[in-house]
PDB file of C-alpha atoms and ligand atoms in Angstrom:
ATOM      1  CA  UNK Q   1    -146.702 -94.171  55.908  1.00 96.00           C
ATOM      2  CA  UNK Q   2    -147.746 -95.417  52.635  1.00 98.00           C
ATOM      3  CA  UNK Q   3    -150.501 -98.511  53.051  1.00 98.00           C
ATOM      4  CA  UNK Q   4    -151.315-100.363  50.081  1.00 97.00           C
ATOM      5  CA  UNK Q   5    -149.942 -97.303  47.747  1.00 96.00           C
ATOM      6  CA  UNK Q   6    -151.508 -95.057  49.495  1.00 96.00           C
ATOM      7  CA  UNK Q   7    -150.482 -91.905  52.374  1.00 97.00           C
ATOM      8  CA  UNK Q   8    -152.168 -92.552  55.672  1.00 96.00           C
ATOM      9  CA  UNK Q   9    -151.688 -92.025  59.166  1.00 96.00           C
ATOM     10  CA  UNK Q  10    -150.781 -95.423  60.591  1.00 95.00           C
ATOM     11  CA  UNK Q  11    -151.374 -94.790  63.589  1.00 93.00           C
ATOM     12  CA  UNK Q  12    -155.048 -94.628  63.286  1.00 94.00           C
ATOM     13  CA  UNK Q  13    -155.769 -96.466  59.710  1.00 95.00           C
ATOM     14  CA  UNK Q  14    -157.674 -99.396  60.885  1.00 95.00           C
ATOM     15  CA  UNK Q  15    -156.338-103.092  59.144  1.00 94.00           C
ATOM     16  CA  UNK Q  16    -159.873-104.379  58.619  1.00 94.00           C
ATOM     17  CA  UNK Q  17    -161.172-101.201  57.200  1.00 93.00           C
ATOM     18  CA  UNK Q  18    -158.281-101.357  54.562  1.00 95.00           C
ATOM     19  CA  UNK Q  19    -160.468-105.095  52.855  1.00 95.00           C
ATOM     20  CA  UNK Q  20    -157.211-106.731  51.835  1.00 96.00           C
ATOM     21  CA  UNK Q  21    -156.055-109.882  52.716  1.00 96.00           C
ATOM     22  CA  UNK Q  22    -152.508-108.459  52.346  1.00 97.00           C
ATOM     23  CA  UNK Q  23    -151.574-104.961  53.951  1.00 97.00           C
ATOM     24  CA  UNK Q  24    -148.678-103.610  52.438  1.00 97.00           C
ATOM     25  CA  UNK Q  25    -146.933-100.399  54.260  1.00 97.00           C
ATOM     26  CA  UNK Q  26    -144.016 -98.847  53.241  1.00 98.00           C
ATOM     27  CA  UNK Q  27    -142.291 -95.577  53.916  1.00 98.00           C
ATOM     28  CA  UNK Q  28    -143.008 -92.445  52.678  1.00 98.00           C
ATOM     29  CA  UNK Q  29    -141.732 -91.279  49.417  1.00 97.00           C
ATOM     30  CA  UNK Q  30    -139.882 -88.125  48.205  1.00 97.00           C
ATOM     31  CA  UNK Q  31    -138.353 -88.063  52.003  1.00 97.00           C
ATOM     32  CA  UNK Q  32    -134.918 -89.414  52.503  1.00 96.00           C
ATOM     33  CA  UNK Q  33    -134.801 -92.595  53.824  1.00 97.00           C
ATOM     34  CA  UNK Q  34    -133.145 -93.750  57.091  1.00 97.00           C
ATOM     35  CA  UNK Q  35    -134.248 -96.944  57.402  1.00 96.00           C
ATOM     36  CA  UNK Q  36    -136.962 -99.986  57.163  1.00 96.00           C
ATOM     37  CA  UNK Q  37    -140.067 -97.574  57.830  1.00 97.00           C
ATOM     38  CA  UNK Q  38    -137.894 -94.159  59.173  1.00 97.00           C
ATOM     39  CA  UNK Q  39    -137.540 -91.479  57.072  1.00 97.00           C
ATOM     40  CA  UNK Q  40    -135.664 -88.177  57.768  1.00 97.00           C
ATOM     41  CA  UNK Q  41    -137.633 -85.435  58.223  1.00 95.00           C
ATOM     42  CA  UNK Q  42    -134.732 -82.798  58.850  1.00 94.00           C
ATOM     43  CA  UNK Q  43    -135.083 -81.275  55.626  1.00 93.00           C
ATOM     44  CA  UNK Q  44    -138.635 -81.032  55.894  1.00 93.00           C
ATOM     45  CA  UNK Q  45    -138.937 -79.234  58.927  1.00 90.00           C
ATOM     46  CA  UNK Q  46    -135.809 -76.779  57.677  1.00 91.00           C
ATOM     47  CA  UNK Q  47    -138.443 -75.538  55.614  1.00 91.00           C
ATOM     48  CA  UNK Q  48    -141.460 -75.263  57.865  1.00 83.00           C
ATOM     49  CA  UNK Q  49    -138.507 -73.022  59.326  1.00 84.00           C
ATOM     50  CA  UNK Q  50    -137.966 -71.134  56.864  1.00 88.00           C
ATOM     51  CA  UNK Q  51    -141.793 -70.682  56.470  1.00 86.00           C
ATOM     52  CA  UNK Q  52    -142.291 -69.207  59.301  1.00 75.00           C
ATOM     53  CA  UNK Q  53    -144.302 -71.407  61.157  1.00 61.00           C
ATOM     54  CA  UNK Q  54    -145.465 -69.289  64.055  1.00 55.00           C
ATOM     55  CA  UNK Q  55    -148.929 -70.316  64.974  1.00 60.00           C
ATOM     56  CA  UNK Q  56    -148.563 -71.508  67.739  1.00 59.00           C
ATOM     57  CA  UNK Q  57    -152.325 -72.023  69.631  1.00 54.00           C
ATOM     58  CA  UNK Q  58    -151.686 -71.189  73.274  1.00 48.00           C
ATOM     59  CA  UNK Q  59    -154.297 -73.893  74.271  1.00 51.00           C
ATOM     60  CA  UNK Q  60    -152.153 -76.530  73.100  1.00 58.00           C
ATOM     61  CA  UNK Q  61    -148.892 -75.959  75.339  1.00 61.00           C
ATOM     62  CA  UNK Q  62    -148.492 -78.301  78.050  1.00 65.00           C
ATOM     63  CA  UNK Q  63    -146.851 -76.960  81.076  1.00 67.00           C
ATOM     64  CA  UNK Q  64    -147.105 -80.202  83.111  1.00 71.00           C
ATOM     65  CA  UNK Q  65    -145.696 -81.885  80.248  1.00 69.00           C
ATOM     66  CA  UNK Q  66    -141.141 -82.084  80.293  1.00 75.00           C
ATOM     67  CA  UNK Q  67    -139.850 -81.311  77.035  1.00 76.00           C
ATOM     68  CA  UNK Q  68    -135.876 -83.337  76.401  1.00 78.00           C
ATOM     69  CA  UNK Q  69    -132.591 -81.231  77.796  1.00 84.00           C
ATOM     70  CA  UNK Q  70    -132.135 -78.094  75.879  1.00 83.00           C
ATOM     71  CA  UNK Q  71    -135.884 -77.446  74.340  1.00 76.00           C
ATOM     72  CA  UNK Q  72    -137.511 -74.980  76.266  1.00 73.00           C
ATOM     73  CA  UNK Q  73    -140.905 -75.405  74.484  1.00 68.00           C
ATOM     74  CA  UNK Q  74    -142.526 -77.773  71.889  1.00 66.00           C
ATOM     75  CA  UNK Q  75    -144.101 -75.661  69.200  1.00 65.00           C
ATOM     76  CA  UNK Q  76    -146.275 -76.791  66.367  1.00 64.00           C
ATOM     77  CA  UNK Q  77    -148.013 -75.201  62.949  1.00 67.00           C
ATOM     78  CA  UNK Q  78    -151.848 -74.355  63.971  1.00 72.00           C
ATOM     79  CA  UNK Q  79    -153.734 -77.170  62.567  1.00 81.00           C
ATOM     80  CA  UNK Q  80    -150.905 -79.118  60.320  1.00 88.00           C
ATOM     81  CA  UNK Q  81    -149.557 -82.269  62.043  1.00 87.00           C
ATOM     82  CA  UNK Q  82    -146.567 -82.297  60.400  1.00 90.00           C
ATOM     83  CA  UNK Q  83    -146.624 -85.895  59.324  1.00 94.00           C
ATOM     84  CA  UNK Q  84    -145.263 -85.235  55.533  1.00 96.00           C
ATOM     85  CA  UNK Q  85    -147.578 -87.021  54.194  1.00 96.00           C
ATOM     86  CA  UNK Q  86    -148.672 -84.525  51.752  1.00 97.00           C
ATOM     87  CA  UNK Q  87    -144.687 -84.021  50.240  1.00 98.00           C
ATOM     88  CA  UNK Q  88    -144.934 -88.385  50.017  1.00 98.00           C
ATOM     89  CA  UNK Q  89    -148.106 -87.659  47.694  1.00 98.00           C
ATOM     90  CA  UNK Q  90    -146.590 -84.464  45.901  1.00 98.00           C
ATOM     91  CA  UNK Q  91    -145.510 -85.927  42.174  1.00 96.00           C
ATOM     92  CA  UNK Q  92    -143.631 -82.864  42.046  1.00 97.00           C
ATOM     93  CA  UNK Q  93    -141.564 -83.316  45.176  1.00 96.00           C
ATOM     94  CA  UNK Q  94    -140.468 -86.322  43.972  1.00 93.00           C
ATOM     95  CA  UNK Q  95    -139.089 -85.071  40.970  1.00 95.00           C
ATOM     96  CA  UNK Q  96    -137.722 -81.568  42.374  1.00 96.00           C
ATOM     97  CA  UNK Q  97    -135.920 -82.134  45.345  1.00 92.00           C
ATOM     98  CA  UNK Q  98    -135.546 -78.275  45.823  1.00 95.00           C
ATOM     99  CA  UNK Q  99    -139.569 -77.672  45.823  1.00 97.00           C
ATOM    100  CA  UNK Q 100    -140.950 -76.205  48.853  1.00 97.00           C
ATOM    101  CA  UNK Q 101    -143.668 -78.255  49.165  1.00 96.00           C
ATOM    102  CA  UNK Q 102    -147.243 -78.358  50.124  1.00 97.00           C
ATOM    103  CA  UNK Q 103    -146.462 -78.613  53.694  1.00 95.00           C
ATOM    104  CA  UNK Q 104    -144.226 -75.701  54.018  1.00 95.00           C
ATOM    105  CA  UNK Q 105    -146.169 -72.953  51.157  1.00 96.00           C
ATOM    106  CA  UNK Q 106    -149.520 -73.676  53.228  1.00 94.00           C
ATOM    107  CA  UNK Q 107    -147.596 -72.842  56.383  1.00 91.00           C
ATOM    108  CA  UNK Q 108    -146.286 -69.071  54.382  1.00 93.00           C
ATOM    109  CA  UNK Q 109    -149.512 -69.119  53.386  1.00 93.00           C
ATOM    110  CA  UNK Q 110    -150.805 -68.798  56.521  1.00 88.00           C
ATOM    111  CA  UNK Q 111    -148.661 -66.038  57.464  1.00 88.00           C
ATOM    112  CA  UNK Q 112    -149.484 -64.017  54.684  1.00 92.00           C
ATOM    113  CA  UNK Q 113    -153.550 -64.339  55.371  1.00 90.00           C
ATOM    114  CA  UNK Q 114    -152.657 -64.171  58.797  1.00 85.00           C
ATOM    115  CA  UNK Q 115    -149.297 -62.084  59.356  1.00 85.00           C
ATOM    116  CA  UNK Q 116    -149.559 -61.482  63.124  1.00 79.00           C
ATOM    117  CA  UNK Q 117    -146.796 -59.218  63.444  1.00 82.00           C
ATOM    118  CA  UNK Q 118    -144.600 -61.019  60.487  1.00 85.00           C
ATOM    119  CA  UNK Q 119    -143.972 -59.747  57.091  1.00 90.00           C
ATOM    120  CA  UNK Q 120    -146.022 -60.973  54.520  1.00 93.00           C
ATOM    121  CA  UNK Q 121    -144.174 -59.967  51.499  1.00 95.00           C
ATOM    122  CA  UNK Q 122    -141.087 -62.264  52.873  1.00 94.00           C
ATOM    123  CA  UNK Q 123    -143.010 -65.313  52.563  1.00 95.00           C
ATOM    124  CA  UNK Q 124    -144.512 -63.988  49.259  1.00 97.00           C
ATOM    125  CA  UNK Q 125    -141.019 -63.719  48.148  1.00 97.00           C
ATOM    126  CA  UNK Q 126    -139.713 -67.190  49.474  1.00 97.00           C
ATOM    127  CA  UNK Q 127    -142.515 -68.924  47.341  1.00 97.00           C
ATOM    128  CA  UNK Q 128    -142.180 -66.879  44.056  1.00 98.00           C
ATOM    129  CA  UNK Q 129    -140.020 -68.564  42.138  1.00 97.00           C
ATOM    130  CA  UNK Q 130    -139.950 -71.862  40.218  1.00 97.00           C
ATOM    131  CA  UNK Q 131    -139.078 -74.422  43.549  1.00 97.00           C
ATOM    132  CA  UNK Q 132    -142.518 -72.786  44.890  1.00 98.00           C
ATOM    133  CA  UNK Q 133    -145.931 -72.078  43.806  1.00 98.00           C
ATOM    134  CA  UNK Q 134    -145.425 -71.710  40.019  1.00 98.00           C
ATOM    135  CA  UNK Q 135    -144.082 -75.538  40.198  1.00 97.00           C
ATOM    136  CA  UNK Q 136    -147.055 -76.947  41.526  1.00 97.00           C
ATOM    137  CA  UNK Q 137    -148.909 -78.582  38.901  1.00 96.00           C
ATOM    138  CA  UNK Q 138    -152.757 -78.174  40.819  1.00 95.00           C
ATOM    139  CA  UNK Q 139    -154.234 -81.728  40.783  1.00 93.00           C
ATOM    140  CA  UNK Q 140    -154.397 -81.731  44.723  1.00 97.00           C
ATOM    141  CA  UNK Q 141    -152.973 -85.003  45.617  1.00 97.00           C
ATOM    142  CA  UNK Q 142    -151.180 -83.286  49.077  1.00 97.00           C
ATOM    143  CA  UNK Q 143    -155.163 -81.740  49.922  1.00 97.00           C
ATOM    144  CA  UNK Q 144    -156.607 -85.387  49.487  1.00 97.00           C
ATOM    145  CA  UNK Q 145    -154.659 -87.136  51.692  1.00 97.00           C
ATOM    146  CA  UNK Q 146    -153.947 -84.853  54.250  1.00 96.00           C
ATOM    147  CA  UNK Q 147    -155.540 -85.789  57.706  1.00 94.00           C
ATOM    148  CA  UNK Q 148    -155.957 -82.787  59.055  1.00 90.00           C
ATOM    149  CA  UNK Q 149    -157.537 -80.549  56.741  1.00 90.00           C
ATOM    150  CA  UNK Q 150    -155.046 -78.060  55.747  1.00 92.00           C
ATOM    151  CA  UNK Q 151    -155.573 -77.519  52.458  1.00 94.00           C
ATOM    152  CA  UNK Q 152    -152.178 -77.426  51.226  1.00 96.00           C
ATOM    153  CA  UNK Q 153    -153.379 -76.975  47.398  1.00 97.00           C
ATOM    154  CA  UNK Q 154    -155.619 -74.568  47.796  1.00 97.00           C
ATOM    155  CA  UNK Q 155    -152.764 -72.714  50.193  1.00 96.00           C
ATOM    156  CA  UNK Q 156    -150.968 -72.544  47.269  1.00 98.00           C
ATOM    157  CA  UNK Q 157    -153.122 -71.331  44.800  1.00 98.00           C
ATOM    158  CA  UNK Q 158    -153.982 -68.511  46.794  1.00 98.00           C
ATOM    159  CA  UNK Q 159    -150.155 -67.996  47.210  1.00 98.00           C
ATOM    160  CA  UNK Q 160    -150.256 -67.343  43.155  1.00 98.00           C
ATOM    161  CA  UNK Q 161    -153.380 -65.041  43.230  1.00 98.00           C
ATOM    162  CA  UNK Q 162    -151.409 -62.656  45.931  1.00 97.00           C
ATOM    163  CA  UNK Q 163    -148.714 -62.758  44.244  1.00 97.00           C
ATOM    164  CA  UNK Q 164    -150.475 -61.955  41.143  1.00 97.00           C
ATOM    165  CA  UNK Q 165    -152.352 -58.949  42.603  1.00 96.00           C
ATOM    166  CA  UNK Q 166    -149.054 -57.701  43.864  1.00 95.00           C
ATOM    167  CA  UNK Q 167    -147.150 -57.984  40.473  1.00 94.00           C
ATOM    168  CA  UNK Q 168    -150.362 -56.216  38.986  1.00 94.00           C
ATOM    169  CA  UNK Q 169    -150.310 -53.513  41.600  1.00 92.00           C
ATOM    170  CA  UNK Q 170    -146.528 -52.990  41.277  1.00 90.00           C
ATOM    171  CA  UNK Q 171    -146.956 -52.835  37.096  1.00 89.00           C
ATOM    172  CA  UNK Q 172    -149.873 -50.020  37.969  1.00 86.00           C
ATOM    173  CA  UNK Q 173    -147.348 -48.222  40.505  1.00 84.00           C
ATOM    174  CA  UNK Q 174    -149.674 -48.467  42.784  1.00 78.00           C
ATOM    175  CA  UNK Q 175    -147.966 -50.487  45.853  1.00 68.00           C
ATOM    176  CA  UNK Q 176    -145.295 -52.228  46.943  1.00 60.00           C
TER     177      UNK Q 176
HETATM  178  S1  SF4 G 201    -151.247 -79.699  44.122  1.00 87.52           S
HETATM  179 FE1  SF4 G 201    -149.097 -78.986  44.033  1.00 87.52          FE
HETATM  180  S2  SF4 G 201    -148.281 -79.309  46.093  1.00 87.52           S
HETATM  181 FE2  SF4 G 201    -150.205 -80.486  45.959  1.00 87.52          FE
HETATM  182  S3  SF4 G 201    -149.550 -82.557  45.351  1.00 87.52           S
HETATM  183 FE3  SF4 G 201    -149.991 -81.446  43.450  1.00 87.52          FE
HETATM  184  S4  SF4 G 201    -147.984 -80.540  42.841  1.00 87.52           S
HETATM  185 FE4  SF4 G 201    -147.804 -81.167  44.993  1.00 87.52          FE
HETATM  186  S1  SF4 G 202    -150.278 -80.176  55.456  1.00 87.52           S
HETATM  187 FE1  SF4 G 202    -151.525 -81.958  56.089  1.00 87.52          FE
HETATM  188  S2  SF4 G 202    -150.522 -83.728  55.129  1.00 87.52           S
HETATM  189 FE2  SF4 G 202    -149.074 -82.026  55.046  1.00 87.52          FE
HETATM  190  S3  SF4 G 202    -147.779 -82.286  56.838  1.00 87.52           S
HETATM  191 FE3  SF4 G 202    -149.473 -80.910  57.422  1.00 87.52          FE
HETATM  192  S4  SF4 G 202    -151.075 -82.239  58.256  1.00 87.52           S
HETATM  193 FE4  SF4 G 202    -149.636 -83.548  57.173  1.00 87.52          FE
END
């Protein structure tokens, strides 16, 4: 949520800590909203999907713990949280509803450092183009307030440098 203009976690942002005499919290921006303090996320998470998202740690699956009729398995992007608060503090979601977002290029980001058995120059592709990385305008709002030290800026710029050394390798003829 936002709390006194700004992205935090609620759930753990402590009232007295904040030193106002008036707490103001409000929903996150550049998400759809739903409702009072609900905002959809269904867009968001369409593209985590088409990210890629699959780093999953192992460690983190409950089996003693029931999932709702018709999930066989709760999954979840190794080390993001998914709480959107990055695309709430992303000038540039809010003014390009079709930009992929901080969230979503760290998580292709970490499939192309990373692939795992997925292909790279998909996600390399999916980001190229002026919704992704080229629209980010680098002042590192969605790395500042994320909680759980993702990075999403600096994903991104190393999104451009790949895809720089591949358009330099493919001007050379020398790879794909
Ligand atoms: S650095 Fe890029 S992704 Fe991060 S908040 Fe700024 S425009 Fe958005
Ligand atoms: S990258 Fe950080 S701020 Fe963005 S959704 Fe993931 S945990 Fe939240």
């Amino acid at each position: 949520m936002r709390i006194n203009g700004k992205e935090h976690l609620a759930c753990v942002t402590e009232v007295l800590e904040l030193g106002t005499d008036v707490v103001t919290v409000e929903p996150l921006s550049n998400i759809p909203l739903i409702s009072d303090l609900v905002v959809d996320m269904d867009a968001f998470f369409a593209k985590y999907n088409q990210a890629g998202m699959p780093y999953i740690r192992e460690s983190e699956f409950l089996p003693m713990a029931e999932t709702p009729e018709g999930i066989a398995s709760h999954t979840r992007y190794e080390n993001c949280i998914e709480c959107g608060i990055c695309v709430s503090a992303c000038p540039i979601a809010g003014s390009d509803p079709d930009y992929l977002g901080p969230a979503a290029m760290a998580a292709a980001w970490r499939v192309v450092a990373e692939p795992r058995g997925e292909d790279p120059a998909l996600r390399l592709d999916w980001v190229d183009n002026e919704h992704g990385c080229w629209r980010c305008h680098v002042a590192f709002e969605c790395t500042e307030v994320c909680p759980s030290s993702v990075e999403p800026g600096e994903s991104i710029m190393a999104l451009r440098r790949e895809l720089t050394k591949r358009k330099l390798r493919r001007l050379f003829g020398l790879a794909k």
